[in-house]
CSV table of C-alpha atoms and ligand atoms in Angstrom, one decimal:
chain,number,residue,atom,x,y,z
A,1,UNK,CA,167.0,179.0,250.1
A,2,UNK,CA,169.4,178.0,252.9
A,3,UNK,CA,167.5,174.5,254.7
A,4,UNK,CA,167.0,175.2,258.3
A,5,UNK,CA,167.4,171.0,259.3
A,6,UNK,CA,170.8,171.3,260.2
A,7,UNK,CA,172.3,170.5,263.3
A,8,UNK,CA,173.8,173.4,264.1
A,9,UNK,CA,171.0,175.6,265.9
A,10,UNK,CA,172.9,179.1,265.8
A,11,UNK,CA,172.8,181.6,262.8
A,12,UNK,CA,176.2,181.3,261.8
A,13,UNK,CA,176.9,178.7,258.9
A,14,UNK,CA,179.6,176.0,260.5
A,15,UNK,CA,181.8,175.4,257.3
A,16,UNK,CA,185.0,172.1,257.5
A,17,UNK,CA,187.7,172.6,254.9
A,18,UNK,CA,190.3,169.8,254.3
A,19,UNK,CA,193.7,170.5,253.4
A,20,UNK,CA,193.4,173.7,254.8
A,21,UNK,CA,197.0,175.0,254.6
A,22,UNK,CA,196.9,173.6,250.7
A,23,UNK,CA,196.6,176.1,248.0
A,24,UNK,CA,193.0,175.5,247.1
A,25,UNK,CA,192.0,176.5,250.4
A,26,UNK,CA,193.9,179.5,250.6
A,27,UNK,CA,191.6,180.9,248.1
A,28,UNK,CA,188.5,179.1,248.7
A,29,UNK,CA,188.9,180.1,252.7
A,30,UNK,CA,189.2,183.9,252.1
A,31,UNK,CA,186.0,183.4,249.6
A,32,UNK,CA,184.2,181.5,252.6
A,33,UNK,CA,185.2,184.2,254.8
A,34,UNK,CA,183.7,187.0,252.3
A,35,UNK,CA,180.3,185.3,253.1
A,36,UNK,CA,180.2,184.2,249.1
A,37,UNK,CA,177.9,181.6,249.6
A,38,UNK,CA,176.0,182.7,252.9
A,39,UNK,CA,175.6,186.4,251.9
A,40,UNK,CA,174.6,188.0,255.5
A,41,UNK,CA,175.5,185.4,257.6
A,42,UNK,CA,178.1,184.9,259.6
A,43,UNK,CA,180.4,182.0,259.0
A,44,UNK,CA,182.5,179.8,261.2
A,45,UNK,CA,185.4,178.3,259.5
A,46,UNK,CA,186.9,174.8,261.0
A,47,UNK,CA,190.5,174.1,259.3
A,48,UNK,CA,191.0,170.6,258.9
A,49,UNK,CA,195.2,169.1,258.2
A,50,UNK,CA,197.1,166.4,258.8
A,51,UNK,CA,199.9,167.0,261.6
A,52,UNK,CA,202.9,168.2,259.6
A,53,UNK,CA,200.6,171.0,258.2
A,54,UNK,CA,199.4,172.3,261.2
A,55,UNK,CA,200.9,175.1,261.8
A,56,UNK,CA,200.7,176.1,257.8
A,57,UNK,CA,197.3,176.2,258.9
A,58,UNK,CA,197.7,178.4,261.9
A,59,UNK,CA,199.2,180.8,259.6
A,60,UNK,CA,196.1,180.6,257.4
A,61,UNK,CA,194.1,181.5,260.4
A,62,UNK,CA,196.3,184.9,261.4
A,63,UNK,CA,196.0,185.5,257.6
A,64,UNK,CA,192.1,185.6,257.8
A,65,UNK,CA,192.0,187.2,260.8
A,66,UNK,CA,194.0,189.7,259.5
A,67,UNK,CA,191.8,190.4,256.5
A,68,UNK,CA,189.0,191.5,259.3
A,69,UNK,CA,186.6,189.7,257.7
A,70,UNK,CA,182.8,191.5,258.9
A,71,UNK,CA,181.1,188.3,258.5
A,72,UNK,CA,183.6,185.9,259.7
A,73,UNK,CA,182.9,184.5,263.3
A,74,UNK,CA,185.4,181.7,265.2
A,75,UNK,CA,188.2,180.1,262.9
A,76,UNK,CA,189.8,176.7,264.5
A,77,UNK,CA,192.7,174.2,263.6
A,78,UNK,CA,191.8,170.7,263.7
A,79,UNK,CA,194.2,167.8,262.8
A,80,UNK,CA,191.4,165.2,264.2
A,81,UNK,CA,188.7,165.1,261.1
A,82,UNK,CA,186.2,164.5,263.5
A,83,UNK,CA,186.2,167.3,265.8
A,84,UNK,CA,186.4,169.3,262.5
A,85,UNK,CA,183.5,168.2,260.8
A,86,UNK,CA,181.3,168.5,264.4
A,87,UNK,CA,178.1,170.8,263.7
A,88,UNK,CA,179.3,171.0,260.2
A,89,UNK,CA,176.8,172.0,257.7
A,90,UNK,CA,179.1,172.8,255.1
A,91,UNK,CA,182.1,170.5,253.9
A,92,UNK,CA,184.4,170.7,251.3
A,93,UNK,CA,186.7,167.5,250.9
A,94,UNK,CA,189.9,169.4,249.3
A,95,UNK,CA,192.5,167.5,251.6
A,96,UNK,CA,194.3,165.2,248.9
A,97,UNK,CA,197.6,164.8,247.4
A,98,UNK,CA,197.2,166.7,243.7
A,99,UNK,CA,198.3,164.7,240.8
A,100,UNK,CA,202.3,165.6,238.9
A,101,UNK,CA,202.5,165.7,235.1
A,102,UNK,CA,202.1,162.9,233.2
A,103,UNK,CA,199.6,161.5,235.7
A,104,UNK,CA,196.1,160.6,234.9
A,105,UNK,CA,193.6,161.5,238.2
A,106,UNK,CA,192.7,158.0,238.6
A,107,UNK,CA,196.5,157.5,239.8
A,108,UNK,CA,196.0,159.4,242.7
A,109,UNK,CA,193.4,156.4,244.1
A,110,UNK,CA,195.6,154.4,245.7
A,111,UNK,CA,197.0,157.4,247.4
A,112,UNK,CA,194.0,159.2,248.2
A,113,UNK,CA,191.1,156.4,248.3
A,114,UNK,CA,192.3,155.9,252.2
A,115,UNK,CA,191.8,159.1,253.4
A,116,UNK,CA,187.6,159.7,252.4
A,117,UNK,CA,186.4,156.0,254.1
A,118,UNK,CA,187.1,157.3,257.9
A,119,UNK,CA,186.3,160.7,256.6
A,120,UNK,CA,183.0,159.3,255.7
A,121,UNK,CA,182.4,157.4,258.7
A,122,UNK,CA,183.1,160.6,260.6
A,123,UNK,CA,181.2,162.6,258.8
A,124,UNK,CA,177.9,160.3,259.2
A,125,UNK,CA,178.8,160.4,263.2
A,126,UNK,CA,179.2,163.9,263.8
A,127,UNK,CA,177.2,165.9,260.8
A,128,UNK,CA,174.6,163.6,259.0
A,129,UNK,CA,173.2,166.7,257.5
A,130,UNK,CA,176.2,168.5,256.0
A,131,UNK,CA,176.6,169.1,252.6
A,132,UNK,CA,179.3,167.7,251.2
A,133,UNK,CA,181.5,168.6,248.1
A,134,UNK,CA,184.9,166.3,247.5
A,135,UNK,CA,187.1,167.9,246.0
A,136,UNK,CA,190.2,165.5,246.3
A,137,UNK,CA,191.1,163.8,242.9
A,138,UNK,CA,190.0,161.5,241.5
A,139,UNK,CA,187.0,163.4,243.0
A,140,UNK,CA,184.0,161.2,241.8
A,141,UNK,CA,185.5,158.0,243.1
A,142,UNK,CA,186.6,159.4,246.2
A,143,UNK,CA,183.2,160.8,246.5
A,144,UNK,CA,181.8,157.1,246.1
A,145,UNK,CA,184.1,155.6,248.8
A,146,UNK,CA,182.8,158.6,251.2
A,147,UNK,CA,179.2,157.5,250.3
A,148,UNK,CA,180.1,154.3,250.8
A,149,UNK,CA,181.0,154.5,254.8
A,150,UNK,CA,178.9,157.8,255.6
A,151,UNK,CA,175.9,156.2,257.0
A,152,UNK,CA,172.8,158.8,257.7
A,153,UNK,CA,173.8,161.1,255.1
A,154,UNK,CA,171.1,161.3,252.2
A,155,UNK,CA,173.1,160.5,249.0
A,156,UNK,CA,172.3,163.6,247.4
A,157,UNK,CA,174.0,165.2,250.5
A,158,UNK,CA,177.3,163.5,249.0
A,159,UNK,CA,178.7,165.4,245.6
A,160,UNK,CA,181.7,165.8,243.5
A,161,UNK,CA,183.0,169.0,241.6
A,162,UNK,CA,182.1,169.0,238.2
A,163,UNK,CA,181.6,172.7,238.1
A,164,UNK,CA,185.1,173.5,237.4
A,165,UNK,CA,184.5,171.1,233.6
A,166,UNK,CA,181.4,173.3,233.7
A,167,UNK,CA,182.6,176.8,234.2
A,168,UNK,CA,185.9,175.8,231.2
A,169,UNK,CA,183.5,174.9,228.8
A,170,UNK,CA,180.7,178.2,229.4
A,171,UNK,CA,184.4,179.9,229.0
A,172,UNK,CA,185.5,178.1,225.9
A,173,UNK,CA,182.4,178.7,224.4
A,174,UNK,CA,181.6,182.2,224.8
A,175,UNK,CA,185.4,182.6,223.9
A,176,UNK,CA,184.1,180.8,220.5
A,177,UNK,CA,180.7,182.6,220.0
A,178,UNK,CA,182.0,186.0,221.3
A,179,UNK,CA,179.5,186.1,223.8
A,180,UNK,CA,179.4,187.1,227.9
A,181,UNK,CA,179.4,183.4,229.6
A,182,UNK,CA,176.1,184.8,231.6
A,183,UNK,CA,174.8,184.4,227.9
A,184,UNK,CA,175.1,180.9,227.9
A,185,UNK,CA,172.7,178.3,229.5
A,186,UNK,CA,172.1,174.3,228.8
A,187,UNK,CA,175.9,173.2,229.1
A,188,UNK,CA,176.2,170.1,231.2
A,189,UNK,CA,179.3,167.8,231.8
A,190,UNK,CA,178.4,164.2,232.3
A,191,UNK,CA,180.2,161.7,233.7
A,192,UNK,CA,184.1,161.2,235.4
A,193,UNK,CA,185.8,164.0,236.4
A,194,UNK,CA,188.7,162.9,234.1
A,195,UNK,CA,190.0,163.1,230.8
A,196,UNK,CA,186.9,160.7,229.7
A,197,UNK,CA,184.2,163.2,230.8
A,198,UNK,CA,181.8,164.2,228.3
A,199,UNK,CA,181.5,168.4,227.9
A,200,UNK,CA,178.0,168.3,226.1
A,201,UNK,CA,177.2,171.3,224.1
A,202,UNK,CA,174.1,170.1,222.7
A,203,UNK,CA,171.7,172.5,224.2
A,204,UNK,CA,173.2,175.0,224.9
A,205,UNK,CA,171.5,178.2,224.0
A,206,UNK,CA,173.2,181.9,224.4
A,207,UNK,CA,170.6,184.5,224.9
A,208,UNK,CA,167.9,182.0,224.6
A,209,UNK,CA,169.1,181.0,220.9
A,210,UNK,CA,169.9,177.4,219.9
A,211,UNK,CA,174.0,177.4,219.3
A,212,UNK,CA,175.0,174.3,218.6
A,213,UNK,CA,174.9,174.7,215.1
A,214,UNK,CA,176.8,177.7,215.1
A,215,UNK,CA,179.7,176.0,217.3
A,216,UNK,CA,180.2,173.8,214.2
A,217,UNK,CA,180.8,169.8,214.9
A,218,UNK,CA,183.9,169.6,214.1
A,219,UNK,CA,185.0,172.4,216.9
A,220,UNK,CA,183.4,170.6,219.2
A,221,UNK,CA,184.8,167.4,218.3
A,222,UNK,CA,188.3,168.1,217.3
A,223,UNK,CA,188.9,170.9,219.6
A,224,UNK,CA,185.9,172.0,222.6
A,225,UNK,CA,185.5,168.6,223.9
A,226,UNK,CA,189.2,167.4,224.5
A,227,UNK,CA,190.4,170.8,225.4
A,228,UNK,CA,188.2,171.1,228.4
A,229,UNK,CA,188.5,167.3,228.8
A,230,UNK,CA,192.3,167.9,229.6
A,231,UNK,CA,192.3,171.5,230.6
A,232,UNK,CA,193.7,170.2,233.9
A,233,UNK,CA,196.7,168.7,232.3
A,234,UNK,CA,197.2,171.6,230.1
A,235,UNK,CA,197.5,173.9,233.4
A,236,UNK,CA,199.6,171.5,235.1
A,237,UNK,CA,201.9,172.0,231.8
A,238,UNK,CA,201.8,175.6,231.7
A,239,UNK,CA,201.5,176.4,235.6
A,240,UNK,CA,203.7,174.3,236.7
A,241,UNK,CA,200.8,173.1,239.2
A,242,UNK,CA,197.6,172.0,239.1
A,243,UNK,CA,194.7,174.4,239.3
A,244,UNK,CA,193.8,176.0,242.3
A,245,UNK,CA,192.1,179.8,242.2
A,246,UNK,CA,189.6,178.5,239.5
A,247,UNK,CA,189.2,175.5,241.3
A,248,UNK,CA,188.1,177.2,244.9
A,249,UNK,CA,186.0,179.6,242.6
A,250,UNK,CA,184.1,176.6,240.8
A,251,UNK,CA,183.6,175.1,244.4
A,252,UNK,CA,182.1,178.4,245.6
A,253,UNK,CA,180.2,178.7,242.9
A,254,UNK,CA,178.7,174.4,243.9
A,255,UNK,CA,178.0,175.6,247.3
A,256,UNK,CA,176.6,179.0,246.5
A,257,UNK,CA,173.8,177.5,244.2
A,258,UNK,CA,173.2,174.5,246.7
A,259,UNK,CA,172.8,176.6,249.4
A,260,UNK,CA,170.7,180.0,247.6
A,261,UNK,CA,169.4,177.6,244.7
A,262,UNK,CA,170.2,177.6,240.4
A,263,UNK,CA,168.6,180.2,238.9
A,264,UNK,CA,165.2,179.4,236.9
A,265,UNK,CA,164.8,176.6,234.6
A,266,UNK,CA,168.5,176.4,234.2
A,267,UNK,CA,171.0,173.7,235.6
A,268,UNK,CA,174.7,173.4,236.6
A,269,UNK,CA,176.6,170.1,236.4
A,270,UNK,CA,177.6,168.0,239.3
A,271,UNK,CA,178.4,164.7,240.3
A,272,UNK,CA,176.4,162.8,242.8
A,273,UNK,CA,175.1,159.3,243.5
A,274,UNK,CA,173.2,158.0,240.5
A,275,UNK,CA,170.1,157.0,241.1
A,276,UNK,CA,169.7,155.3,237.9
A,277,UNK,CA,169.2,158.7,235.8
A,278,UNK,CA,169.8,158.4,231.7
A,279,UNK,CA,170.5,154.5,232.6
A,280,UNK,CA,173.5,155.2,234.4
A,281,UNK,CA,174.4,152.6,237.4
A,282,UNK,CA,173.2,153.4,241.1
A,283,UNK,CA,176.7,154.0,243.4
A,284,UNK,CA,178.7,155.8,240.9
A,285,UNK,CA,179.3,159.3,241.3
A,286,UNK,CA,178.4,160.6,237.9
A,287,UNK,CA,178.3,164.2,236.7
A,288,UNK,CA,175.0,165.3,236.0
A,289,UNK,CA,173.0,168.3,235.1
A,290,UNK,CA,171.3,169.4,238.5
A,291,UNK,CA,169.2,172.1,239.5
A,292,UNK,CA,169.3,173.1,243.2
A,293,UNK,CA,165.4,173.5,244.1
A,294,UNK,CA,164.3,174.1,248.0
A,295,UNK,CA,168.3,173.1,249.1
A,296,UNK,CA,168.7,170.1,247.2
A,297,UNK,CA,170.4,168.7,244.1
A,298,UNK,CA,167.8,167.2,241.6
A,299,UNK,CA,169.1,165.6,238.6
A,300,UNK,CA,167.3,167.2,235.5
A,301,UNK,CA,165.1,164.7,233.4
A,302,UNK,CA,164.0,163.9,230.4
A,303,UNK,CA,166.5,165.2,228.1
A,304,UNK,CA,166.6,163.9,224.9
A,305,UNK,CA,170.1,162.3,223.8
A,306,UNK,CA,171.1,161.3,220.7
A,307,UNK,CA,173.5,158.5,219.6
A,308,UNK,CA,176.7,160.0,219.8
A,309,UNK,CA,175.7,161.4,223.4
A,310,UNK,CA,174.7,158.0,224.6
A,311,UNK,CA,178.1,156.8,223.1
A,312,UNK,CA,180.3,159.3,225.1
A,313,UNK,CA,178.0,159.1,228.3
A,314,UNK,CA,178.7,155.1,227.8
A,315,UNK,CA,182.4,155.4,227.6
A,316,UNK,CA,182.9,157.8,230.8
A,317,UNK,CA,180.6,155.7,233.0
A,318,UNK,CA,182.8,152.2,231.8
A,319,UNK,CA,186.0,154.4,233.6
A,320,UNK,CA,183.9,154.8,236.4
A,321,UNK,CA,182.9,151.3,237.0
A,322,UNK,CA,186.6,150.5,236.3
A,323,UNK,CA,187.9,153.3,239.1
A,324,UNK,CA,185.1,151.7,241.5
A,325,UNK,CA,185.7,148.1,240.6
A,326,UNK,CA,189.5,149.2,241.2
A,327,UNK,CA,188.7,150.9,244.8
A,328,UNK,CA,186.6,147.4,245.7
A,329,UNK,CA,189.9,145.3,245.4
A,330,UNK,CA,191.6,147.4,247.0
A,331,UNK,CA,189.6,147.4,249.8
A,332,UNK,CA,188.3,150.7,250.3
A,333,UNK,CA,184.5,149.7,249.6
A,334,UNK,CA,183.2,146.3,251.0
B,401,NAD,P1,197.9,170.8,247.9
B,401,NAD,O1,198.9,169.8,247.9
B,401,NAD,O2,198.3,172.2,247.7
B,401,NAD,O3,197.0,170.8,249.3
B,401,NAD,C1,196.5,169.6,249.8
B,401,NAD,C2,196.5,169.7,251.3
B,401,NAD,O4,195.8,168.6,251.8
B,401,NAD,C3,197.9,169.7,251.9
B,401,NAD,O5,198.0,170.8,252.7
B,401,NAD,C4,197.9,168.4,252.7
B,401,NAD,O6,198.6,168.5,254.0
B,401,NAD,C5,196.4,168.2,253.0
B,401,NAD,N1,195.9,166.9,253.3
B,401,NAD,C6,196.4,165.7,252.8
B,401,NAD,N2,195.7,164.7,253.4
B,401,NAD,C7,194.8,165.2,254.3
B,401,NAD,C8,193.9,164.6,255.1
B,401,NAD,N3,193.7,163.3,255.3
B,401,NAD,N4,193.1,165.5,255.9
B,401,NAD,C9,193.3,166.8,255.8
B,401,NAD,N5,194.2,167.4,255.0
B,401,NAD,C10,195.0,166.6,254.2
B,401,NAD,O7,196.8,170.4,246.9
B,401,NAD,P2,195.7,171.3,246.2
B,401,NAD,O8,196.3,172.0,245.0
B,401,NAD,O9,195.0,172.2,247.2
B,401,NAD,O10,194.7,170.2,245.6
B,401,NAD,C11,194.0,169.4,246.5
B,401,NAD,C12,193.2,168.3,245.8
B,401,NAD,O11,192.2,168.8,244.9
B,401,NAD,C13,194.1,167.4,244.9
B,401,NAD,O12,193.8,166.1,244.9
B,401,NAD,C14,193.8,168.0,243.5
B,401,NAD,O13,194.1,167.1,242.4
B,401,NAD,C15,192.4,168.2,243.6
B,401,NAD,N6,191.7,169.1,242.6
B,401,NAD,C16,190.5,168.8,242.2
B,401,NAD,C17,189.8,169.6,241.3
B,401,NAD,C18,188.4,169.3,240.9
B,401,NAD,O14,187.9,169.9,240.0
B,401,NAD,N7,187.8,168.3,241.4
B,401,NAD,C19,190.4,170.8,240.9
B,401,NAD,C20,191.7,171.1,241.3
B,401,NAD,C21,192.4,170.2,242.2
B,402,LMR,C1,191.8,170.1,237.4
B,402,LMR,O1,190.9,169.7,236.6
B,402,LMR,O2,192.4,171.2,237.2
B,402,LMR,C2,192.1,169.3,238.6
B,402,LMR,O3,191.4,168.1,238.7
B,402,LMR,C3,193.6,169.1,238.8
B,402,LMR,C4,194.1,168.0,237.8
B,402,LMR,O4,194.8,167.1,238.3
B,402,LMR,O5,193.9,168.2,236.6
């Protein structure tokens, strides 16, 4: 159900992407265009850069102007992140140096952590109700330093992308099972996403049937849980570059559910604010399973979790109280 409380009083659906001339965006802005996550509407698209990318970004816009798009309406070029995000009611935070190999996420912070405080601030200004997805690694910390400086945007307003961790471990277990992935329901990824993040398999259920049994332990110890932990690295490896196709589609597939809602009873996993949820600290961005109800994220409750859960979930949210303890000294949160 799309929420009729934004700002922006015409039909269209105002959507600001960062690092718009990057190579995320040039998928997700063609998917945008396509009217994947406003089926029907028509969709402004606001292409946010920094100066030396500008005109990259121009180029983008011939491109989807080219692709005569029926639902797309006016495409700008922005290198002031403010005018961007005016009337937004859709953002995606993608704008953000990716990581080389042999890099861990959380060594991007020092690089990246600048850009999402005056983005933040902006953001609060100029579109308080926006819904907002960062993208930018490390995503959940950036996402907390956004939070942080966006004043007048409800914290739930404010998420991370965990979906891409989601979607690689429906894959790797339907690959496993030998089932479609629209078989599977009950997967969540908790925590950071990093290569601490915790891929929880423990209820997941394909075709209705309990599975976790079936996946065997020791798979998803030795083998499920550290390959989707790392699957970033492991493209980096074999790409040559870090993700970017399944990337745009996991952050379609965020904003699509946000905005039309999850289906039923079953959740998705994203990153948002805690609120103090399954114990974890309010302020860090901690992946969560969520079901979109009315046009808002609501953290799912009341799952049971045994020791070895609580033991994982533990060690991801210590990295993230490290990453936001780290972004404090530096000075990127008061
Ligand atoms: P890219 O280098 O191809 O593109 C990034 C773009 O951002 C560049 O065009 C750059 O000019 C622009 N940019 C930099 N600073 C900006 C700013 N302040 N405002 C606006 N634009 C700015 O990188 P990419 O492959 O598109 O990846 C972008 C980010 O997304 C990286 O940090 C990457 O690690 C991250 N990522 C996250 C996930 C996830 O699941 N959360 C998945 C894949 C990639
Ligand atoms: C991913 O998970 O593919 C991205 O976060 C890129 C990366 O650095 O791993």
């Amino acid at each position: 159900m799309v929420d009729n409380t934004s700002q922006n009083t015409s039909d269209a659906l105002n959507v600001a992407v960062t690092g718009a001339a990057g190579q995320i965006a040039y998928s997700l802005l063609f998917r945008l265009a396509a009217g994947e996550i406003s089926p029907g509407r028509k969709v402004n698209l606001r292409l946010i850069e920094i100066e030396p990318a500008k005109r990259a970004a121009e180029g983008v816009t011939m491109e989807l102007k080219d692709a005569a798009f029926p639902l797309l309406g006016d495409v700008t070029v922005h290198t002031d992140a403010r005018e961007g995000f005016q009337d937004a009611d859709v953002v995606f935070l993608v704008g953000a140096k990716p990581r080389q190999k042999g890099q861990e996420r959380a060594d991007l912070l020092a690089a990246n952590g600048a850009i999402f405080g005056p983005q933040g601030e902006a953001l609060g200004e100029v579109a308080p109700n926006a819904r907002v997805l960062v993208v930018g690694n490390p995503a959940n910390t950036n996402a907390a330093i956004l939070a942080a400086h966006a004043k007048g945007i409800a914290p739930n307003r404010i998420t991370a992308m965990m979906r891409l961790d989601h979607n690689r471990a429906l894959s790797q277990a339907a690959d496993r099972l030998d089932v479609p992935v629209s078989a599977l329901s009950g997967m969540v990824v908790w925590g950071n996403h990093s290569a601490s993040q915790f891929p929880d398999a423990t209820a997941l259920r394909a075709a209705g049937e309990p599975v976790f049994e079936k996946l065997g332990t020791e798979w998803i110890s030795e083998e499920f849980i550290p390959r989707v932990a790392k699957r970033g690295a492991e493209i980096i490896e074999v790409r040559g570059h870090s993700s970017a196709a399944s990337a745009a589609s996991a952050a379609i597939d965020h904003m699509r559910d946000w905005l039309l809602g999850t289906e039923g009873d079953e959740w998705v996993s994203v990153a948002l604010p805690s609120d103090g949820s399954y114990g974890v600290p309010e302020g860090l961005v901690f992946g969560f399973p969520c079901r979109s109800v009315n046009g808002e994220w609501e953290i799912v409750q009341g799952l049971e979790l045994g020791e070895e859960q609580k033991q994982r979930i533990a060690r991801t949210q210590q990295e993230l109280e490290e990453e936001l303890a780290a972004v404090r000294e530096a000075g990127f949160i008061d």
